[in-house]
PDB file of C-alpha atoms in Angstrom:
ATOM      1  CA  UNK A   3      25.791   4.125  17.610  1.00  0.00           C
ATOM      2  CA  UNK A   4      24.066   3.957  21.022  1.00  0.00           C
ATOM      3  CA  UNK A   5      22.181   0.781  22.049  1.00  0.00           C
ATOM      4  CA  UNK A   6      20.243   0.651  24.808  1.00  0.00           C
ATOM      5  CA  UNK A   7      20.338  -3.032  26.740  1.00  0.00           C
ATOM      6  CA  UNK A   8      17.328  -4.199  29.073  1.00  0.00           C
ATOM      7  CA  UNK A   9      17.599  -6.677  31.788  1.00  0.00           C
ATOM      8  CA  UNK A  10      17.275  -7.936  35.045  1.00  0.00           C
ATOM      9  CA  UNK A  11      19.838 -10.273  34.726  1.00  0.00           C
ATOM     10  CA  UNK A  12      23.327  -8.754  35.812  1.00  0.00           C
ATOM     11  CA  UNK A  13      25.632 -11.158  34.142  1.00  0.00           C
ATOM     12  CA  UNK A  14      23.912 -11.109  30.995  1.00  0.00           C
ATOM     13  CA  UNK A  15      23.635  -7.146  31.150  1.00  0.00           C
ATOM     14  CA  UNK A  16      27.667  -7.431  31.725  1.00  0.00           C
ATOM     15  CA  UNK A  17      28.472  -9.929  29.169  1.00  0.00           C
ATOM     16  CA  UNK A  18      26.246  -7.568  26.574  1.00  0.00           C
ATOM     17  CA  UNK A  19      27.411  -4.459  27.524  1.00  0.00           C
ATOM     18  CA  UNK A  20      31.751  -5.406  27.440  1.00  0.00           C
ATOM     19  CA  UNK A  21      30.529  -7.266  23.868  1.00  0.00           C
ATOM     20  CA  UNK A  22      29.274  -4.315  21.979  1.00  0.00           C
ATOM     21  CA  UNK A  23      31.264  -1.743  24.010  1.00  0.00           C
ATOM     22  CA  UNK A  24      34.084  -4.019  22.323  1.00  0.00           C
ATOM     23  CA  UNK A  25      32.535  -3.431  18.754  1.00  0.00           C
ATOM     24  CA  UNK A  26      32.616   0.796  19.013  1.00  0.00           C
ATOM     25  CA  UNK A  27      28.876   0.715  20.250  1.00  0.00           C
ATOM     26  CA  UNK A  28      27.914   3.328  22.860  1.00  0.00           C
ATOM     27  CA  UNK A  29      25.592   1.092  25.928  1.00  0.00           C
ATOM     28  CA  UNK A  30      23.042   2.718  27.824  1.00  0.00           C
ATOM     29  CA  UNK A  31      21.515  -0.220  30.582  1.00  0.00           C
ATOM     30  CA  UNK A  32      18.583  -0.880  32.640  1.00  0.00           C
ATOM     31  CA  UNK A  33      17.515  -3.306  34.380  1.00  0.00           C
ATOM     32  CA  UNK A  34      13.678  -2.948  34.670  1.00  0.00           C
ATOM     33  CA  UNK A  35      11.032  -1.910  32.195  1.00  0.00           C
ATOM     34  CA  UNK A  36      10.062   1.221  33.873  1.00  0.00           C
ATOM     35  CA  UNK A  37      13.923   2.421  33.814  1.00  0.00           C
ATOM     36  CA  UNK A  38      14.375   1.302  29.878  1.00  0.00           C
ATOM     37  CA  UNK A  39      11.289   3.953  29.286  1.00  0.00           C
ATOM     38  CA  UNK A  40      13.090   7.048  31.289  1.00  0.00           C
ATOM     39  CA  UNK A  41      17.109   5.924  29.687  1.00  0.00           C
ATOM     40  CA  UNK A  42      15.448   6.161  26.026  1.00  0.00           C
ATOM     41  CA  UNK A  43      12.794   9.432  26.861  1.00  0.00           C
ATOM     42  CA  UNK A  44      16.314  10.915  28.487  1.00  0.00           C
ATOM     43  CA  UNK A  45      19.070   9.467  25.936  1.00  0.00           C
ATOM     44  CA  UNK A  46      17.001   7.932  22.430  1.00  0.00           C
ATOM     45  CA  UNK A  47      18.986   4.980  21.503  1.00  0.00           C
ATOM     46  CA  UNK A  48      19.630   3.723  17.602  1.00  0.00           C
ATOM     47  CA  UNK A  49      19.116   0.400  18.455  1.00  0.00           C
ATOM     48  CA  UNK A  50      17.260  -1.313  21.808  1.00  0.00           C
ATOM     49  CA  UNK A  51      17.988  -5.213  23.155  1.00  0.00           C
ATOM     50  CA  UNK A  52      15.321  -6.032  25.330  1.00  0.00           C
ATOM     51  CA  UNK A  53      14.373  -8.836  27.970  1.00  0.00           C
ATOM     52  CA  UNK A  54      10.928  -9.758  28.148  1.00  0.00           C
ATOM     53  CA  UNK A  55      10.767 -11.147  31.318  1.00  0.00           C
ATOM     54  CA  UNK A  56      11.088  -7.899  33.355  1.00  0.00           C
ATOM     55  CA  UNK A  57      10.640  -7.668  37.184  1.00  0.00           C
ATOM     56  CA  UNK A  58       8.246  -4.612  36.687  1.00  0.00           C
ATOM     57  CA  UNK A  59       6.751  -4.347  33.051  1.00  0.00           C
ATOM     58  CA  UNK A  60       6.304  -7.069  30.937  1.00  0.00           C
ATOM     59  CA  UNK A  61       8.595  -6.474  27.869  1.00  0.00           C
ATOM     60  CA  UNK A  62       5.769  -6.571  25.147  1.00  0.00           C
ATOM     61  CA  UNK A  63       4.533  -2.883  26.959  1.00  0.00           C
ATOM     62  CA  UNK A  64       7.486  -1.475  27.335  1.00  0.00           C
ATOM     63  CA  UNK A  65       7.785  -2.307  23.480  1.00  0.00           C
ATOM     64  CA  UNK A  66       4.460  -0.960  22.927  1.00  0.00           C
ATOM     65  CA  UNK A  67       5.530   2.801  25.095  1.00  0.00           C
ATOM     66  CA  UNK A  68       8.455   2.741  22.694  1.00  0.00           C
ATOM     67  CA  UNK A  69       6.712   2.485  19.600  1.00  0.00           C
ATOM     68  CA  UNK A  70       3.875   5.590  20.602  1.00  0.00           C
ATOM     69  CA  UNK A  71       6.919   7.747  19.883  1.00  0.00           C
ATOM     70  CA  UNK A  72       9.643   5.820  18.083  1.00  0.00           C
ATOM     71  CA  UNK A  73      10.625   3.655  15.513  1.00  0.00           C
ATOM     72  CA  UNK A  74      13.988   2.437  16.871  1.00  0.00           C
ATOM     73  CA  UNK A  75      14.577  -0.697  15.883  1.00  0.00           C
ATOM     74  CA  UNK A  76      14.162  -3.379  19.037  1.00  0.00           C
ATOM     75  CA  UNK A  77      15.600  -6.596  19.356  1.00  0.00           C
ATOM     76  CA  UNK A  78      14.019  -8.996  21.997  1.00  0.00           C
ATOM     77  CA  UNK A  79      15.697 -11.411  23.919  1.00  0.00           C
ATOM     78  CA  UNK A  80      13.405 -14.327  25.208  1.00  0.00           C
ATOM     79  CA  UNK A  81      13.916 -17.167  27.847  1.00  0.00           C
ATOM     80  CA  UNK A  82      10.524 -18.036  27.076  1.00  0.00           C
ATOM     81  CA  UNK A  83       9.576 -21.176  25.238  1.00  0.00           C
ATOM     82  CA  UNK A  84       6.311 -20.355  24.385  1.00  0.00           C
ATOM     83  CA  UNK A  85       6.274 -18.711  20.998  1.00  0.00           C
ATOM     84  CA  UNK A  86       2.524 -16.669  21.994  1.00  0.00           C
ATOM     85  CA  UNK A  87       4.866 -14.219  24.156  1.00  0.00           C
ATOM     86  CA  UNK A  88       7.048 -14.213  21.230  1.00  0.00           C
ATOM     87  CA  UNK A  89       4.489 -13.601  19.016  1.00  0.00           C
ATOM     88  CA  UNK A  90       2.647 -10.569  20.934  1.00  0.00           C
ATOM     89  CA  UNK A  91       6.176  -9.401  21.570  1.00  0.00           C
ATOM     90  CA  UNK A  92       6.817  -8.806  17.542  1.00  0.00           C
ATOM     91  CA  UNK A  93       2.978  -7.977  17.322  1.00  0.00           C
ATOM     92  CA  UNK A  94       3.370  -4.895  19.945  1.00  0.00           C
ATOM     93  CA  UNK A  95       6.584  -3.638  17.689  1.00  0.00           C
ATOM     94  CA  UNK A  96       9.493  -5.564  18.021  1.00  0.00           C
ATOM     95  CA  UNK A  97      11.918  -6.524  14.767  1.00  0.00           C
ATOM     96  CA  UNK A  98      13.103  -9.652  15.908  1.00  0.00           C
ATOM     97  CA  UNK A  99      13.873 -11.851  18.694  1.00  0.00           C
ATOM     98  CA  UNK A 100      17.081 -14.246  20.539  1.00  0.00           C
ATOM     99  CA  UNK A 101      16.055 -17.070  22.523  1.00  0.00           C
ATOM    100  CA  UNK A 102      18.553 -17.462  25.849  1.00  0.00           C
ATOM    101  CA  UNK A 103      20.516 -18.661  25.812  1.00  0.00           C
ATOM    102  CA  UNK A 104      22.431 -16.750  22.685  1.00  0.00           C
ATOM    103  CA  UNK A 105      25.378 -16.664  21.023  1.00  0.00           C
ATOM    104  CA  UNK A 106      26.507 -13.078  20.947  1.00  0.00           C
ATOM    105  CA  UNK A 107      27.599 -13.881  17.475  1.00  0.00           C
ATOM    106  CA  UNK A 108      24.223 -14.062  16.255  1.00  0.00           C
ATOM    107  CA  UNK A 109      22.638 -11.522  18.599  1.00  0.00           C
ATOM    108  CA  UNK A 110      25.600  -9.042  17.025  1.00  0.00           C
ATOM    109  CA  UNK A 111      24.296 -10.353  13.300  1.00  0.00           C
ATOM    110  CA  UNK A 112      20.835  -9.429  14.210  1.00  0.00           C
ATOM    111  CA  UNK A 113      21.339  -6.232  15.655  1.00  0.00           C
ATOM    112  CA  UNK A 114      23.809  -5.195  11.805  1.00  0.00           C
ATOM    113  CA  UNK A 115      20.942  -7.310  10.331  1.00  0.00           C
ATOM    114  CA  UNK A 116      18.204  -4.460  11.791  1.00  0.00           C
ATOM    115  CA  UNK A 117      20.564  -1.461  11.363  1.00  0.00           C
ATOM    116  CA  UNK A 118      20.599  -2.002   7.335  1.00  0.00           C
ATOM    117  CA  UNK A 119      17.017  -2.814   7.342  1.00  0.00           C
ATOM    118  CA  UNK A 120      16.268   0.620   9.100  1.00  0.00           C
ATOM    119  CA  UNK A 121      19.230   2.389   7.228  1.00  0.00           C
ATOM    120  CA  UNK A 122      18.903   1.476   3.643  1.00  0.00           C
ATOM    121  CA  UNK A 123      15.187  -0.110   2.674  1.00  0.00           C
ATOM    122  CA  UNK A 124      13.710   2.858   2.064  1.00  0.00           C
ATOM    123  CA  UNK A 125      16.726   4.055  -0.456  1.00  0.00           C
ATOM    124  CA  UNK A 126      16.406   0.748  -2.336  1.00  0.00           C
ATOM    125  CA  UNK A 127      13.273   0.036  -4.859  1.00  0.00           C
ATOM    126  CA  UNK A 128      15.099  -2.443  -6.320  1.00  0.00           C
ATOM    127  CA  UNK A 129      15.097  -5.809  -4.574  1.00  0.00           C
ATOM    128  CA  UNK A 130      17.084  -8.800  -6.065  1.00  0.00           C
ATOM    129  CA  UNK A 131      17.026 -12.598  -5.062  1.00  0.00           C
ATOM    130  CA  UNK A 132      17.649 -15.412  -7.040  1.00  0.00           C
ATOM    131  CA  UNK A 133      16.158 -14.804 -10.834  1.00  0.00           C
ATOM    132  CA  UNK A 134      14.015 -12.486  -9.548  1.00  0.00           C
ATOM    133  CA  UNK A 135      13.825  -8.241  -9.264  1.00  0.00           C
ATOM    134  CA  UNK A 136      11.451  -6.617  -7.551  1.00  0.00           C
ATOM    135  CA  UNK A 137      11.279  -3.050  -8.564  1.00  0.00           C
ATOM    136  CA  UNK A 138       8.597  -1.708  -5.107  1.00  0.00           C
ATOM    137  CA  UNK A 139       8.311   1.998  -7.104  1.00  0.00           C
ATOM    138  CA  UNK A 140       7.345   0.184 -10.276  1.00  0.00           C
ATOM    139  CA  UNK A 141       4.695  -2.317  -8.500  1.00  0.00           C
ATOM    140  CA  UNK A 142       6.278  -4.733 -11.278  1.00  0.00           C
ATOM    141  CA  UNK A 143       8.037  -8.158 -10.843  1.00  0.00           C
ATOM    142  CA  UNK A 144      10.488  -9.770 -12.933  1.00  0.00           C
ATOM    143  CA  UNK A 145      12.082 -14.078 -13.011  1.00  0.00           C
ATOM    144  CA  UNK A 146      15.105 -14.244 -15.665  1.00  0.00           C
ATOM    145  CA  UNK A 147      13.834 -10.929 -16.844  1.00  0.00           C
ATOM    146  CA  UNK A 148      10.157 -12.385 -17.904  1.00  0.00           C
ATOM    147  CA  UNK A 149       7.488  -9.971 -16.112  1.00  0.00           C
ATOM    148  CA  UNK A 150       5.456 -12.099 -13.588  1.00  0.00           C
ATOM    149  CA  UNK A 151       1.719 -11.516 -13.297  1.00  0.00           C
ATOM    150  CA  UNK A 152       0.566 -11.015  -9.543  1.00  0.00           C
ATOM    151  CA  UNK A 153      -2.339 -10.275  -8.018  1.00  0.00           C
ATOM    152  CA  UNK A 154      -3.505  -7.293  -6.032  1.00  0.00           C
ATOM    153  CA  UNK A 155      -3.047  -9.505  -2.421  1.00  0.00           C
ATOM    154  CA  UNK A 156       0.316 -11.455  -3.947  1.00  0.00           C
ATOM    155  CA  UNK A 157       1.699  -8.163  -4.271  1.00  0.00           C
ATOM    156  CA  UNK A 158       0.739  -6.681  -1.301  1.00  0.00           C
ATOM    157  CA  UNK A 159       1.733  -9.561   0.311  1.00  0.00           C
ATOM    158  CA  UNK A 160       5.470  -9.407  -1.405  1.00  0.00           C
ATOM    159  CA  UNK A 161       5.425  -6.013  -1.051  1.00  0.00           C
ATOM    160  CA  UNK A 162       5.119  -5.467   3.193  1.00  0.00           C
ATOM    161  CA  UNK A 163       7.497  -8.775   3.477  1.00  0.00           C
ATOM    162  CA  UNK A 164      10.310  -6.951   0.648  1.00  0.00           C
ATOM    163  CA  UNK A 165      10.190  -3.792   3.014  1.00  0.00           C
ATOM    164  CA  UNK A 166      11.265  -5.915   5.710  1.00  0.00           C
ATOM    165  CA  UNK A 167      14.228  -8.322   4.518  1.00  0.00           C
ATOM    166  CA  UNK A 168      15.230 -10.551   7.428  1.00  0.00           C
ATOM    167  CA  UNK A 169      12.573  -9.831   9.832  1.00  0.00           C
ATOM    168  CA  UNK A 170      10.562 -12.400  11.436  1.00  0.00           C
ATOM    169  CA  UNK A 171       6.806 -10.989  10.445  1.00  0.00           C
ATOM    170  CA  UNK A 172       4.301 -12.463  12.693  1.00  0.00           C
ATOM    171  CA  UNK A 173       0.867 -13.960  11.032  1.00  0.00           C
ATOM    172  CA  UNK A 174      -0.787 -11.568  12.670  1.00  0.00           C
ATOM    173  CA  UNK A 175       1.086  -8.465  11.495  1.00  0.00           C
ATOM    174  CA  UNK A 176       0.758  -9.894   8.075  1.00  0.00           C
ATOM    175  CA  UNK A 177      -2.948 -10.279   7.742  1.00  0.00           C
ATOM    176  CA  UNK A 178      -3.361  -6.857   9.319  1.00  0.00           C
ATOM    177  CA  UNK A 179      -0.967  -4.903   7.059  1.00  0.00           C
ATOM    178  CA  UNK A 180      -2.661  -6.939   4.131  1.00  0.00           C
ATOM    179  CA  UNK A 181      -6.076  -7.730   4.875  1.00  0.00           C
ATOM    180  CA  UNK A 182      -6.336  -5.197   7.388  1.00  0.00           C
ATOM    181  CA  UNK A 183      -8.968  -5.096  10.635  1.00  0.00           C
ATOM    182  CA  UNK A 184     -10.643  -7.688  11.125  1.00  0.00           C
ATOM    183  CA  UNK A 185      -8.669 -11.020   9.160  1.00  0.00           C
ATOM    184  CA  UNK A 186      -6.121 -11.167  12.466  1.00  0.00           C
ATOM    185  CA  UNK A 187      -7.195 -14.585  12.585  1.00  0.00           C
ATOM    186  CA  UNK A 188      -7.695 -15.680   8.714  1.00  0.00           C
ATOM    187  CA  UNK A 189      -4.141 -17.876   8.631  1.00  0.00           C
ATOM    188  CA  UNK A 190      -6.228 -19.961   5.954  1.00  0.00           C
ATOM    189  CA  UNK A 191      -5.804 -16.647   3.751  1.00  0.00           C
ATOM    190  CA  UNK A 192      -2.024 -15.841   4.492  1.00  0.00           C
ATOM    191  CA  UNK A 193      -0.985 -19.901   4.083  1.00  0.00           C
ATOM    192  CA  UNK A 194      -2.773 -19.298   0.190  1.00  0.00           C
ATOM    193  CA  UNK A 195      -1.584 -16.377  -0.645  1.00  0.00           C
ATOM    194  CA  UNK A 196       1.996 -17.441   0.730  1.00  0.00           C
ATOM    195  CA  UNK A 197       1.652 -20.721  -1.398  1.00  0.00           C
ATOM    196  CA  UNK A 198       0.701 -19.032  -4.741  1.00  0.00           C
ATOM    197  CA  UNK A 199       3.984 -16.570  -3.887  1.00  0.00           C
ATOM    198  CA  UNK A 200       6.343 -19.150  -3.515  1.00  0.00           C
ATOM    199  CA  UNK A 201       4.849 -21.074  -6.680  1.00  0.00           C
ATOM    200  CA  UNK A 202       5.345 -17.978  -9.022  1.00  0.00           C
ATOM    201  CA  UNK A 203       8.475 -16.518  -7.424  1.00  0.00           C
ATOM    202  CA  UNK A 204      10.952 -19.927  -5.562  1.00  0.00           C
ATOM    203  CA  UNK A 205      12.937 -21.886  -7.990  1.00  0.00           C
ATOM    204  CA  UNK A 206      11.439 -25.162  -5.337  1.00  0.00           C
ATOM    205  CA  UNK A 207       8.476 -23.631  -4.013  1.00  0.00           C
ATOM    206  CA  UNK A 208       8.015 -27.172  -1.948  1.00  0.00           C
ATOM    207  CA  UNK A 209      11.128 -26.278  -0.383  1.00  0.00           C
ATOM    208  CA  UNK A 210      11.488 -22.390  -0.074  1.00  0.00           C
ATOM    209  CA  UNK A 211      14.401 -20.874  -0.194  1.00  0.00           C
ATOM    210  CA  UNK A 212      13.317 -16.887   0.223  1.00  0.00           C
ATOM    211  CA  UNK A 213       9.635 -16.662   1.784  1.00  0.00           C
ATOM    212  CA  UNK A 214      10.434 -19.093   4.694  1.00  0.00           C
ATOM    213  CA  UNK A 215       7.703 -20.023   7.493  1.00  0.00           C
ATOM    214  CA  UNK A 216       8.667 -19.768  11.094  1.00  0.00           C
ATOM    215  CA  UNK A 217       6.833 -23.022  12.371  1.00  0.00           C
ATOM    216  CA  UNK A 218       4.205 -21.090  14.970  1.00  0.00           C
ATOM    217  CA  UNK A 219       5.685 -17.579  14.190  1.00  0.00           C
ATOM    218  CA  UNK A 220       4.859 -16.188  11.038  1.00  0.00           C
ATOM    219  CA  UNK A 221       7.077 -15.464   8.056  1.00  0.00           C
ATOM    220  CA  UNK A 222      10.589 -14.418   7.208  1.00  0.00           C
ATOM    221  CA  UNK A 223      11.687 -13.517   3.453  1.00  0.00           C
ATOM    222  CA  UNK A 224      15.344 -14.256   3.742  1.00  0.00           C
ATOM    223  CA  UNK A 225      16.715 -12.784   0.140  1.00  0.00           C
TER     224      UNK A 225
END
């Protein structure tokens, strides 16, 4: 499994690449944008672990020339406190994000997290959580076996956020895959639609348990 780690700090560059070396992982490293581009042209990783603050290229375009040719999945590492360059970091491609500083533990359970999502969604119609199945080739929904009604938007809605357990899905991403051109900005329609989800679907929809907001982010169904 080759991962290819990008940044311009050498210590955490180090610390990254003994840690996953240590877990069987083959590391590729750069330490600016425009290198990351030529390692994974040159050598395509499985998985990528990217800084956003780059001396060159600012992470969300390097993201962006990754994803005109490949769907790897990319996990960003921010030391950014403002979620907007989180947001347009997800928005330009990226499956999920680490702010610095990290614990490698979780950085290592997000990067396993991403490698079943892009290994295994794809061979798995069947999604279970709680009481309820969600059978994606059947377009039908089940709660303690009793078919649940939806509506063409709820199950749109469930449908993009089931192909993607565990990822942080920005508002933005949402209302485009959903809505499509032109909603980027109706949140008033996504905060709905979310609502009438979790009231058909969460055993406490006041206090969800499996379609969980990211306060500023977007959305994360956590089955």
């Amino acid at each position: 499994m080759r991962v290819l780690v990008v940044d311009d700090e050498p210590r955490i560059l180090r610390a990254l690449r003994i840690n996953l070396a240590a877990r069987g992982y083959d590391v590729i490293t750069a330490s600016d944008g425009a290198g990351a581009l030529r390692a994974a042209a040159e050598d395509p990783p499985d998985l990528v672990v990217l800084d956003l603050g780059l001396p060159d290229i600012d992470g969300a375009e390097v993201i962006a020339g990754l994803r005109g040719w490949t769907s790897v999945p990319i996990l960003v590492l921010s030391g950014r406190t403002d979620s907007t360059d989180k947001v347009d970091a997800l928005d330009a491609g990226a499956d999920d994000y680490v702010t610095k500083p990290f614990g490698m533990d979780e950085l290592l359970a997000r990067l396993r997290a991403m490698l079943r999502r892009a290994g295994s969604v794809d061979d798995e119609p069947l999604i279970a959580f709680g009481d309820v199945v969600v059978d994606l080739a059947a377009t039908r929904v089940t709660v303690r076996g009793e078919e649940i009604r939806l509506t063409p938007t709820e199950w749109h809605l469930l449908a993009v956020l089931a192909r993607n357990p565990g990822k942080l899905m920005s508002q933005r991403q949402l209302l485009l895959e959903v809505w499509g051109p032109g909603y980027e900005t109706a949140q008033g329609n996504l905060r709905l639609y979310m609502a009438q989800l979790r009231s058909k679907l969460e055993p406490d929809p006041s206090r969800p348990a499996y379609f969980r907001t990211e306060p500023g982010m977007g959305y994360r169904f956590d089955p």
